[in-house]
Amino acid sequence: EKGTYDYFMLKEIDEQPFVIRKIIQHYQDEENNIKVEQAIRTEMAEADRIYIVAAGTSYNAGLVGKQVLENVAGIPVEVHIASEFSYNMPLLSEKPLFIFISQSGETADSRSVLVKTQAMGYPSITVTNVPGSTLSREADYTLPLYAGPEIAVASTKAYTAQIAVLTILAVDTAVAKGLPLEFDPLQELAIVANAMETLTDQKETFEQMSLDLFKDTRNAFYIGRGVDYYVVQEASLKLKEISYIQAEGFAGGELKHGTIALIEDGTPVIAIATQENVNYSIRGNVQEVAARGANTCIVSMEGLDQPGDTVVLPHVHSLLTPLVSVVPMQLLAYYAAVQRDCDVDKPRNLAKSVTVE
Ligand code: M6R
């Protein structure tokens, strides 16, 4: 139930720290080691390439998952849009492993890929919030999200739960392969949960920021580089699906190849800057659009922040920043929709699970 909340979406945004803590509990054993089914461990260790297949927000979580899996577990990963994969299948590696990410476990586009890859004899894991769902029953293995029911059409807590579970899977694989680990994932996730809480406690800030950015606008741009680019894609999806503001997430360096032509006086441009290696270049992109009149704001992270940044996120491990940087993005989209009197939980033309191809 919604309780004191106006909309499920806000309740679900607020639940995220709790969900992360629940995931930590479920995926750890008595000795505080990561606990993942042995059969999944074996499949992960044997795969020479992982194919992540998903749609919408789950696809966006897959992009972040790729970054973590490649960095931590050392396995090449491709992320595919389910509806494209069905008829435009890439050349597969010798020992592919398929990971289907789906909050509902009912997305028909993803299921149609699963049916095909299973007929080809390839192993599959479903990462889902609904064990017992179609994708969960039909795949070989399931990794549950433990996020609790997600009611709002706009996915929030499932996104962060998906990234957390993929991180745990990546670390588990690294340990199984005897790879060196430079961080304790469960401890780092606990830090993430606290950081999320700091942000959900500052709702008025994001409500005001949303007004400043989106009040009279028809469109908005988000920019980022590296893993921040993946998060801005999710940020723009959130904004467009519930507030109907035309929004796009771009790679900072790509602006000059065309998109910068769209910048006018007052166009909102929100930059995420949580990565040290691109901190200088993404800030350069912000200056470029500001010089053309954009209404800019920078969401940076403690340690990399500079005077004038609009939001400074609490510091977390550099691979886990999406879990934290997405929270202000969700809140900005939420308040934009509320300010425009939109039906936040049930945006027009959309359904919670898309069971048609
Ligand atoms: O249930 P799934 O995760 O498979 O759903 C995939 C997409 O339909 C879903 O993420 C959709 O994009 C959301 N409305 C995004 O907020």
XYZ file of C-alpha atoms and ligand atoms in Angstrom:
373
model
C 0.000 0.000 0.000
C 0.978 3.608 -0.635
C 0.588 4.683 2.994
C 1.370 8.368 3.324
C 2.822 8.611 -0.165
C 0.977 10.288 -3.035
C 2.420 7.802 -5.482
C 4.005 4.353 -5.406
C 6.948 5.696 -7.382
C 8.101 7.913 -4.528
C 7.613 5.096 -2.034
C 9.668 2.778 -4.226
C 12.447 5.365 -4.610
C 12.539 5.627 -0.821
C 12.712 1.851 -0.393
C 15.997 1.570 -2.236
C 18.376 1.684 0.738
C 16.293 -1.006 2.414
C 16.302 -3.150 -0.742
C 20.081 -2.936 -1.031
C 20.418 -4.075 2.596
C 18.035 -6.941 1.932
C 20.070 -8.035 -1.070
C 23.230 -8.003 1.054
C 21.504 -10.260 3.603
C 20.182 -12.700 1.027
C 23.433 -13.064 -0.830
C 25.721 -13.617 2.146
C 26.475 -16.721 4.209
C 27.206 -17.054 7.935
C 30.857 -16.124 7.398
C 29.856 -12.956 5.505
C 31.011 -14.460 2.226
C 29.009 -14.109 -0.955
C 26.561 -16.934 -1.491
C 25.509 -17.794 -5.038
C 24.198 -21.164 -6.243
C 27.089 -23.456 -7.216
C 25.593 -24.251 -10.630
C 25.505 -20.538 -11.513
C 29.109 -20.212 -10.378
C 30.102 -23.048 -12.697
C 28.260 -21.554 -15.686
C 29.882 -18.179 -15.058
C 33.336 -19.703 -14.803
C 32.884 -21.671 -18.033
C 31.416 -18.908 -20.184
C 33.717 -17.133 -22.618
C 31.205 -14.323 -23.170
C 28.041 -13.093 -21.526
C 25.050 -11.835 -23.492
C 22.751 -9.652 -21.452
C 19.283 -9.337 -22.965
C 16.690 -6.901 -21.621
C 14.356 -3.995 -22.349
C 13.910 -0.443 -21.061
C 15.229 0.215 -17.598
C 16.421 -3.374 -17.263
C 18.508 -2.838 -20.398
C 19.979 0.285 -18.809
C 20.853 -1.738 -15.710
C 22.482 -4.285 -18.023
C 24.802 -1.600 -19.393
C 26.048 -0.874 -15.886
C 26.244 -4.622 -15.230
C 28.533 -5.023 -18.231
C 30.948 -2.501 -16.783
C 31.051 -4.324 -13.449
C 31.254 -7.836 -14.907
C 34.061 -6.943 -17.271
C 36.034 -5.031 -14.644
C 35.613 -7.430 -11.770
C 35.084 -10.866 -13.332
C 37.115 -10.310 -16.503
C 34.468 -11.741 -18.848
C 33.538 -9.904 -22.048
C 29.894 -8.839 -21.991
C 27.514 -7.697 -24.712
C 24.256 -5.978 -23.816
C 21.369 -6.315 -26.225
C 17.914 -4.824 -26.574
C 15.628 -7.851 -26.499
C 13.365 -6.753 -29.341
C 16.358 -6.243 -31.646
C 18.168 -9.420 -30.711
C 15.266 -11.590 -31.863
C 15.813 -10.905 -35.547
C 19.278 -9.374 -35.569
C 21.291 -11.951 -33.688
C 25.010 -11.196 -33.352
C 27.653 -13.805 -34.066
C 27.876 -15.771 -30.852
C 31.046 -16.880 -29.082
C 31.916 -20.538 -28.488
C 30.569 -20.721 -24.941
C 27.954 -18.026 -24.518
C 25.957 -17.535 -21.341
C 22.708 -15.584 -21.523
C 21.552 -13.322 -18.717
C 17.988 -12.056 -18.982
C 17.254 -9.050 -16.808
C 13.595 -8.402 -16.162
C 11.815 -6.877 -13.210
C 8.528 -8.587 -14.069
C 9.949 -11.698 -15.669
C 7.141 -11.422 -18.201
C 8.568 -9.243 -20.971
C 7.621 -10.946 -24.235
C 10.554 -9.494 -26.196
C 13.001 -11.056 -23.746
C 11.107 -14.324 -23.615
C 11.233 -14.712 -27.366
C 15.042 -14.501 -27.191
C 15.136 -17.022 -24.364
C 13.060 -19.487 -26.383
C 15.526 -19.172 -29.277
C 18.721 -19.439 -27.253
C 17.369 -22.376 -25.335
C 16.541 -24.183 -28.555
C 20.179 -23.604 -29.491
C 21.206 -25.263 -26.221
C 22.766 -22.264 -24.481
C 22.607 -21.810 -20.696
C 20.573 -18.962 -19.225
C 20.111 -17.039 -16.002
C 17.162 -14.763 -15.273
C 17.705 -11.834 -12.926
C 14.195 -10.948 -11.814
C 12.052 -9.522 -9.091
C 9.427 -12.218 -9.612
C 10.657 -15.766 -9.052
C 8.023 -18.010 -10.593
C 7.518 -15.609 -13.505
C 7.717 -16.918 -17.067
C 11.366 -15.932 -17.608
C 12.299 -17.334 -14.226
C 10.590 -20.681 -14.869
C 11.931 -21.072 -18.357
C 15.559 -20.095 -17.802
C 18.013 -22.593 -16.273
C 18.704 -20.459 -13.192
C 17.227 -17.484 -11.367
C 18.874 -14.723 -9.354
C 16.111 -12.964 -7.378
C 16.168 -9.219 -6.718
C 14.324 -9.205 -3.372
C 13.057 -5.685 -4.122
C 9.447 -6.360 -3.114
C 6.565 -5.589 -5.485
C 7.211 -2.685 -7.835
C 3.870 -1.097 -8.667
C 4.730 2.178 -10.427
C 5.174 1.736 -14.166
C 8.414 3.697 -13.946
C 10.988 1.282 -12.624
C 13.221 2.567 -9.823
C 14.108 0.098 -7.082
C 14.328 -2.742 -9.598
C 17.066 -0.863 -11.479
C 19.276 -0.434 -8.431
C 18.514 -3.977 -7.242
C 19.517 -5.359 -10.648
C 22.848 -3.533 -10.535
C 23.477 -4.711 -6.974
C 22.768 -8.351 -7.849
C 24.927 -8.208 -10.981
C 27.734 -6.741 -8.872
C 27.437 -9.605 -6.421
C 27.456 -12.073 -9.302
C 30.571 -10.426 -10.753
C 32.406 -10.611 -7.456
C 31.342 -14.194 -6.855
C 32.725 -15.141 -10.262
C 35.981 -13.329 -9.600
C 36.397 -15.191 -6.308
C 35.591 -18.525 -7.970
C 38.193 -17.811 -10.646
C 40.767 -16.763 -8.053
C 41.014 -13.235 -9.458
C 42.358 -10.491 -7.189
C 39.617 -8.371 -5.609
C 40.234 -4.777 -4.705
C 37.039 -4.215 -2.767
C 34.620 -5.905 -0.399
C 31.336 -5.723 -2.320
C 29.011 -6.278 0.617
C 30.703 -3.571 2.614
C 30.682 -1.211 -0.373
C 26.994 -1.913 -0.975
C 26.267 -1.068 2.651
C 27.981 2.286 2.070
C 25.811 2.723 -1.028
C 22.642 2.127 1.006
C 23.627 4.896 3.405
C 24.478 7.244 0.553
C 21.056 6.608 -1.011
C 19.429 7.490 2.279
C 21.280 10.801 2.448
C 19.777 11.646 -0.940
C 16.213 10.498 -0.300
C 16.336 12.663 2.836
C 16.850 15.760 0.657
C 13.655 15.661 -1.358
C 12.966 19.417 -1.170
C 16.305 20.078 -2.885
C 15.343 17.919 -5.845
C 11.819 19.264 -5.959
C 13.198 22.797 -6.289
C 15.873 21.698 -8.739
C 13.227 20.069 -10.912
C 11.263 23.318 -10.966
C 14.378 25.324 -11.877
C 15.290 22.954 -14.686
C 12.040 21.801 -16.206
C 9.362 24.407 -15.464
C 8.933 25.826 -18.948
C 10.812 23.369 -21.058
C 9.773 21.046 -23.854
C 13.021 19.122 -23.874
C 15.999 18.235 -21.708
C 19.396 16.657 -22.184
C 21.481 14.544 -19.884
C 25.173 13.990 -20.469
C 27.799 11.710 -19.005
C 30.881 9.709 -19.927
C 31.815 6.140 -19.089
C 29.441 4.614 -16.601
C 27.769 8.015 -16.134
C 26.682 7.783 -19.765
C 24.759 4.632 -18.900
C 23.049 6.387 -16.008
C 22.026 9.391 -18.104
C 20.261 7.023 -20.467
C 18.202 5.791 -17.536
C 17.703 9.372 -16.312
C 16.247 10.442 -19.644
C 13.990 7.392 -19.886
C 12.593 8.173 -16.429
C 11.917 11.800 -17.313
C 10.237 11.144 -20.646
C 8.035 8.268 -19.596
C 6.384 10.028 -16.662
C 6.608 13.787 -17.415
C 6.369 13.583 -21.245
C 9.268 16.028 -21.566
C 11.307 15.028 -24.570
C 14.613 13.885 -23.107
C 17.785 12.237 -24.301
C 20.943 10.962 -22.638
C 24.167 11.545 -24.529
C 27.825 10.698 -24.269
C 29.514 14.024 -23.488
C 32.055 13.736 -26.271
C 29.367 13.041 -28.846
C 27.595 16.389 -28.409
C 29.851 18.180 -30.866
C 28.969 15.625 -33.537
C 25.448 16.930 -33.904
C 23.364 17.239 -30.778
C 24.867 20.533 -29.647
C 22.886 22.129 -32.485
C 19.764 21.621 -30.355
C 21.011 23.726 -27.474
C 19.117 26.995 -27.135
C 18.767 29.627 -24.469
C 17.492 27.870 -21.363
C 17.690 24.254 -22.612
C 18.216 22.113 -19.500
C 21.397 20.021 -19.562
C 22.101 17.812 -16.573
C 25.580 16.313 -16.323
C 26.596 13.407 -14.116
C 30.268 13.485 -13.144
C 31.267 10.674 -10.793
C 34.335 9.298 -12.569
C 37.829 10.593 -12.031
C 39.148 9.718 -15.493
C 36.511 11.849 -17.237
C 35.964 14.536 -14.640
C 37.842 17.129 -16.633
C 36.331 16.283 -20.022
C 32.703 16.116 -18.899
C 33.080 19.504 -17.226
C 34.441 20.801 -20.526
C 31.240 19.585 -22.213
C 29.160 21.435 -19.655
C 31.052 24.624 -20.462
C 30.452 24.117 -24.170
C 26.689 23.918 -23.739
C 26.612 26.667 -21.103
C 28.350 28.964 -23.596
C 25.387 28.352 -25.924
C 22.862 29.333 -23.292
C 22.004 25.951 -21.735
C 20.613 25.866 -18.219
C 23.243 23.500 -16.834
C 23.670 21.572 -13.648
C 26.352 19.162 -12.487
C 25.801 16.177 -10.232
C 29.244 15.193 -8.995
C 30.680 13.031 -6.247
C 32.469 13.865 -3.034
C 36.183 13.996 -3.745
C 35.687 15.019 -7.382
C 33.386 17.965 -6.760
C 34.095 21.559 -7.627
C 32.639 24.817 -6.347
C 29.285 25.494 -8.000
C 28.236 21.856 -8.483
C 24.485 21.587 -7.970
C 24.518 18.228 -6.197
C 27.453 16.478 -4.549
C 26.795 12.770 -4.014
C 28.276 11.035 -0.969
C 31.403 9.121 -1.926
C 31.012 5.469 -2.961
C 33.209 2.970 -4.833
C 33.746 4.125 -8.425
C 32.120 0.990 -9.895
C 28.996 1.485 -7.801
C 28.268 5.164 -8.466
C 25.217 4.429 -10.703
C 23.365 3.096 -7.660
C 23.688 6.506 -6.059
C 23.705 8.935 -8.991
C 20.424 7.523 -10.299
C 18.534 8.514 -7.126
C 18.524 12.286 -7.831
C 17.598 11.464 -11.435
C 14.579 9.459 -10.300
C 13.528 12.245 -7.946
C 13.955 14.943 -10.612
C 11.745 12.969 -12.992
C 9.208 12.308 -10.252
C 8.859 15.981 -9.325
C 8.746 17.065 -12.972
C 5.776 14.735 -13.471
C 4.050 15.917 -10.285
C 4.610 19.566 -11.236
C 2.930 18.879 -14.594
C -0.004 17.081 -12.975
C 0.823 13.825 -14.690
C -0.437 10.473 -13.507
C 2.949 9.466 -12.111
C 2.298 5.782 -11.460
C 0.362 5.131 -14.653
C 1.816 7.156 -17.512
C -0.139 7.245 -20.747
C 0.345 4.482 -23.312
C 2.457 2.322 -20.992
C 1.887 -0.921 -19.092
C 3.852 -2.308 -16.168
C 4.706 -5.515 -17.945
C 4.867 -5.622 -21.678
C 3.605 -9.042 -22.644
C 3.338 -8.424 -26.371
C 6.213 -8.386 -28.869
O 9.779 -6.134 -16.432
P 10.960 -5.725 -17.256
O 12.123 -5.296 -16.453
O 11.345 -6.786 -18.271
O 10.450 -4.481 -18.090
C 11.252 -3.888 -19.050
C 10.725 -2.540 -19.459
O 9.428 -2.653 -20.027
C 10.666 -1.561 -18.280
O 11.900 -1.420 -17.660
C 10.181 -0.180 -18.747
O 11.130 0.408 -19.573
C 9.879 0.715 -17.545
N 8.625 1.371 -17.722
C 10.933 1.767 -17.320
O 10.664 2.556 -16.218
